[in-house]
PDB file of C-alpha atoms in Angstrom:
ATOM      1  CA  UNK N   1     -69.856-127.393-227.978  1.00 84.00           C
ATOM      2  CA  UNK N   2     -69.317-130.710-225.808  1.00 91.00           C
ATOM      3  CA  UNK N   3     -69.372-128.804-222.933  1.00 89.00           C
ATOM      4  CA  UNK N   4     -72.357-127.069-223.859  1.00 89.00           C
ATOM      5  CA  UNK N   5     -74.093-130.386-223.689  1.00 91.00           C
ATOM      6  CA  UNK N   6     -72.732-131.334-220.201  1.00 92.00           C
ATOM      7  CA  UNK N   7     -74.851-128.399-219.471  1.00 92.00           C
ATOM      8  CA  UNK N   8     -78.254-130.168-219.972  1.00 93.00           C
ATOM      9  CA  UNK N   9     -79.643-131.447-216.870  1.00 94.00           C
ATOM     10  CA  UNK N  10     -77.823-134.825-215.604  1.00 96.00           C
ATOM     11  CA  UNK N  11     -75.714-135.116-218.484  1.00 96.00           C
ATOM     12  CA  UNK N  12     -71.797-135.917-216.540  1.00 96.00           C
ATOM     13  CA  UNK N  13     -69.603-136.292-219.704  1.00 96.00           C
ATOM     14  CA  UNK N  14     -69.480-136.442-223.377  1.00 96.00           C
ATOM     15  CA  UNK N  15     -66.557-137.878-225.719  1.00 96.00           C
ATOM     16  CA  UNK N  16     -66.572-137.969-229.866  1.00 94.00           C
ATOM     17  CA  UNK N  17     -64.386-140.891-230.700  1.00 95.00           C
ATOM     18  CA  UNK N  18     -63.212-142.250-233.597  1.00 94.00           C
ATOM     19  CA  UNK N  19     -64.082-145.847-234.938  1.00 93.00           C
ATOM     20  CA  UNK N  20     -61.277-147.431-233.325  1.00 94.00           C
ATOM     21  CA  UNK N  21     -61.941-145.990-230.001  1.00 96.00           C
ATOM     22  CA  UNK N  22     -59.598-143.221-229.856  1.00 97.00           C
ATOM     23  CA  UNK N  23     -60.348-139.993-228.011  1.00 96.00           C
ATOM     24  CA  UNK N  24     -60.938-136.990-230.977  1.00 93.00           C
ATOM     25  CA  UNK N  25     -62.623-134.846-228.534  1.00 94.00           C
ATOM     26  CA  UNK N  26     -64.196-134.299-224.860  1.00 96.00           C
ATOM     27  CA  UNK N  27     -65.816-132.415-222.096  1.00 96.00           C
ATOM     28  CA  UNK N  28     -63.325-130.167-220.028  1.00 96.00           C
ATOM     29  CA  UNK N  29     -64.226-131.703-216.950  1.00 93.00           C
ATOM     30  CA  UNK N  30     -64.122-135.819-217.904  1.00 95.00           C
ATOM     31  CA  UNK N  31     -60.692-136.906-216.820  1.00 96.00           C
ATOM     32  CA  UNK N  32     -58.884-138.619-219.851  1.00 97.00           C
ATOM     33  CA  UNK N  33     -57.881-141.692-218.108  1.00 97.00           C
ATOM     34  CA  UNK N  34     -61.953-142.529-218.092  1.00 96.00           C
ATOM     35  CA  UNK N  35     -62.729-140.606-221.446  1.00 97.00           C
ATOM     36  CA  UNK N  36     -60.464-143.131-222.954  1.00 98.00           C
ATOM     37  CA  UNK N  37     -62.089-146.048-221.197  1.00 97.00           C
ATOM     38  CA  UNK N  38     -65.336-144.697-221.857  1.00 97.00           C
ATOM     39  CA  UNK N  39     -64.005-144.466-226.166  1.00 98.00           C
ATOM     40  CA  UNK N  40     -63.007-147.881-226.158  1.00 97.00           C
ATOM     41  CA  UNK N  41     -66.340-149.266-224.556  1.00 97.00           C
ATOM     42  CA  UNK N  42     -68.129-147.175-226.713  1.00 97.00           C
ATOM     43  CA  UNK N  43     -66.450-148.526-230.013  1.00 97.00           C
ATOM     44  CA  UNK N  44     -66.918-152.028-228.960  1.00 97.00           C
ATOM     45  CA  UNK N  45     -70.474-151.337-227.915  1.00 97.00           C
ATOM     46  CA  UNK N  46     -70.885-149.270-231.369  1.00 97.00           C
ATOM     47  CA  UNK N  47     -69.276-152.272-233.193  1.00 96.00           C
ATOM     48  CA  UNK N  48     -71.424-154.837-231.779  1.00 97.00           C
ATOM     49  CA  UNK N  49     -74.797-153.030-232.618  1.00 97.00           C
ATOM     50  CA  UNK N  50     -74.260-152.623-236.263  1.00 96.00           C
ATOM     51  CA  UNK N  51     -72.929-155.952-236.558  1.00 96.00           C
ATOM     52  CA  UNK N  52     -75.655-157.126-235.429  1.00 97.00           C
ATOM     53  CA  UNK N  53     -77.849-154.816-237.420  1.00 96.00           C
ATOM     54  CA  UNK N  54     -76.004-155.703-240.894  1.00 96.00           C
ATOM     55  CA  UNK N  55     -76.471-159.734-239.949  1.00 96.00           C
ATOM     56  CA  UNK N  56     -80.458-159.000-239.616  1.00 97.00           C
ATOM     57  CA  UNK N  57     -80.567-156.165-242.734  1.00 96.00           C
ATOM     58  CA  UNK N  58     -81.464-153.552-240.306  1.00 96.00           C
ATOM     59  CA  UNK N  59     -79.808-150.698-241.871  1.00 94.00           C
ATOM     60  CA  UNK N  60     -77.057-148.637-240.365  1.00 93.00           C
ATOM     61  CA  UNK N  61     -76.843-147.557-236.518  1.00 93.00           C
ATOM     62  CA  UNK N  62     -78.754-144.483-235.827  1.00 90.00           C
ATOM     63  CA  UNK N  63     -77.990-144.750-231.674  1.00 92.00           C
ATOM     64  CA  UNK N  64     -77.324-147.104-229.095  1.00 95.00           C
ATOM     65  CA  UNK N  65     -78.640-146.882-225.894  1.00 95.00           C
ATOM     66  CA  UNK N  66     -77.192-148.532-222.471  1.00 95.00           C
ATOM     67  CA  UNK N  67     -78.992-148.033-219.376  1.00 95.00           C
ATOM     68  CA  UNK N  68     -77.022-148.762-216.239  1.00 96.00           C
ATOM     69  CA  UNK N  69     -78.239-148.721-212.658  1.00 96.00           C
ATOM     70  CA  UNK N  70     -76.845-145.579-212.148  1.00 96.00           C
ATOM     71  CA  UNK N  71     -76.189-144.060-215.666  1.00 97.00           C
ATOM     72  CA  UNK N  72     -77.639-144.325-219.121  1.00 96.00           C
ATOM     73  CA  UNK N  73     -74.996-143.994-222.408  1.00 97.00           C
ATOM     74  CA  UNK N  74     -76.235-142.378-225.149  1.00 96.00           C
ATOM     75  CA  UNK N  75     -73.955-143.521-228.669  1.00 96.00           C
ATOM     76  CA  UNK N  76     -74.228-141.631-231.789  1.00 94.00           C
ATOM     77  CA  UNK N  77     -72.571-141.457-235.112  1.00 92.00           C
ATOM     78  CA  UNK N  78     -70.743-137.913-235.121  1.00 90.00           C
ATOM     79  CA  UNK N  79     -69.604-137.657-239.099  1.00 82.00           C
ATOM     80  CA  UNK N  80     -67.501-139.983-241.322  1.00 83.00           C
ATOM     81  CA  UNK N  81     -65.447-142.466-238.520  1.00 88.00           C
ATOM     82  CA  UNK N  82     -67.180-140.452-235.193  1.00 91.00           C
ATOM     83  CA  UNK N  83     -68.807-141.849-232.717  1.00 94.00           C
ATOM     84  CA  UNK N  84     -70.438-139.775-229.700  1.00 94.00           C
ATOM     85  CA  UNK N  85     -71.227-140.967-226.354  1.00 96.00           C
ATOM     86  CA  UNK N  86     -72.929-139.386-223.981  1.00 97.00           C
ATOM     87  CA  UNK N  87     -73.048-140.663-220.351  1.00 97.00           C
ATOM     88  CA  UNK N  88     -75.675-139.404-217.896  1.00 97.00           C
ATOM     89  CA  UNK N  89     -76.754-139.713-214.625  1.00 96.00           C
ATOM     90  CA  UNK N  90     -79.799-142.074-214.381  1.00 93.00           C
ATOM     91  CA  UNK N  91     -82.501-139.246-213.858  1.00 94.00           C
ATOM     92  CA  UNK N  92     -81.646-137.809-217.103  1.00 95.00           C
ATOM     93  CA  UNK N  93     -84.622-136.661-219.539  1.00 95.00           C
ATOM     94  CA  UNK N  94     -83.634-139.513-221.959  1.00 92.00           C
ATOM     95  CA  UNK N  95     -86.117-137.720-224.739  1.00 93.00           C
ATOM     96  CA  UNK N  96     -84.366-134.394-224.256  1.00 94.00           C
ATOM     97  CA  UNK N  97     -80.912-135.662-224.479  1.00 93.00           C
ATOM     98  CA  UNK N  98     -81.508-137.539-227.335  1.00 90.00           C
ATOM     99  CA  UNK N  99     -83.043-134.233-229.178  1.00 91.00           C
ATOM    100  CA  UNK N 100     -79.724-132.514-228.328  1.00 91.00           C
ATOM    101  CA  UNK N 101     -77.323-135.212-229.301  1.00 89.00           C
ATOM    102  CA  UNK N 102     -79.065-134.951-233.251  1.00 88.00           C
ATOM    103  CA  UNK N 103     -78.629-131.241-233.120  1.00 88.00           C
ATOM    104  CA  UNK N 104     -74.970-131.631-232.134  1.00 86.00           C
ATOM    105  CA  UNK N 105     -74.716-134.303-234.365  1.00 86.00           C
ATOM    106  CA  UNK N 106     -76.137-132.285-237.283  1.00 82.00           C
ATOM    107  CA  UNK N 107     -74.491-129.202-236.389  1.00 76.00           C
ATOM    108  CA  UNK N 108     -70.517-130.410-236.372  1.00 67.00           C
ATOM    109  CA  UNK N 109     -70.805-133.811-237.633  1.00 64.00           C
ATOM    110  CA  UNK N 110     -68.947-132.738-240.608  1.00 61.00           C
ATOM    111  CA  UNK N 111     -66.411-131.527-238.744  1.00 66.00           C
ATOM    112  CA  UNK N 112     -66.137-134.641-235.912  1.00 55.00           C
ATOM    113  CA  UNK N 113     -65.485-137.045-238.668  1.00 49.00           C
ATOM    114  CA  UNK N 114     -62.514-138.450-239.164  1.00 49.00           C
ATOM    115  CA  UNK N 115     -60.670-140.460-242.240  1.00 56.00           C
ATOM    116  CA  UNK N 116     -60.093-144.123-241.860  1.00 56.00           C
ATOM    117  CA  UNK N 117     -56.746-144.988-240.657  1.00 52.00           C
ATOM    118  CA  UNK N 118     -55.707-146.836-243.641  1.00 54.00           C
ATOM    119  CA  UNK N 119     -56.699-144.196-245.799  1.00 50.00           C
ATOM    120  CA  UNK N 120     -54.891-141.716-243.517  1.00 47.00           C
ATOM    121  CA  UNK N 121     -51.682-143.828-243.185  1.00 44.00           C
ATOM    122  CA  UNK N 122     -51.755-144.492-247.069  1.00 44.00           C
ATOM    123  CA  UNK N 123     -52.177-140.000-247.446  1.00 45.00           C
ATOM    124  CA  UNK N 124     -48.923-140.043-245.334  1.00 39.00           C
ATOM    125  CA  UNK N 125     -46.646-142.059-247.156  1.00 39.00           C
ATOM    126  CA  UNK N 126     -47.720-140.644-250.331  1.00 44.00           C
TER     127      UNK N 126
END
């Protein structure tokens, strides 16, 4: 399904990460050395935008967007600990990508979410 979004016009690579930044899932053709630089920037970024939101009561993250000279980043939840990030060329439809990130989102966010790593860690010692 990730690929199927590289498929929209100008989009060049999509990742789901989890909270921390790790790599859950990407598109076939990013290589992983950037996918996981792109999931670590994307956390931070992530982390940083509903920090800020909490501090001013603004309610959770619904997306973040970066625009770049030459890209724009689309960041999404993706389920329970999922993060998505979309990176585009800067010609991209920004309207249409954002209408097919919330279908992706709604279609397999259950399924791109991810436990806590506490909670996980505490499951595996049990």
């Amino acid at each position: 399904m990730l690929d199927d979004l590289v498929e929209v016009p100008h989009v060049v690579s999509v990742v789901v990460l989890s909270t921390d930044g790790l790599i859950i899932q990407k598109s076939t053709s990013m290589p992983q050395d950037l996918a996981e630089i792109l999931a670590a920037g994307s956390s931070s970024m992530y982390s940083v935008a509903a920090g800020t939101g909490r501090r001013f009561g603004s309610g959770p993250v619904q997306q973040v967007v970066i625009e770049y000279v030459e890209h724009t980043l689309f960041l999404a939840a993706a389920g329970q600990n999922a993060r998505l990030a979309v990176l585009c060329d800067q010609n991209v439809d920004m309207g249409m990508v954002a209408y097919e990130v919330s279908r992706l989102v709604s279609r397999i966010g259950d399924y791109l979410g991810t436990e806590a790593r506490s909670a996980l860690a505490s499951e595996i010692h049990d």
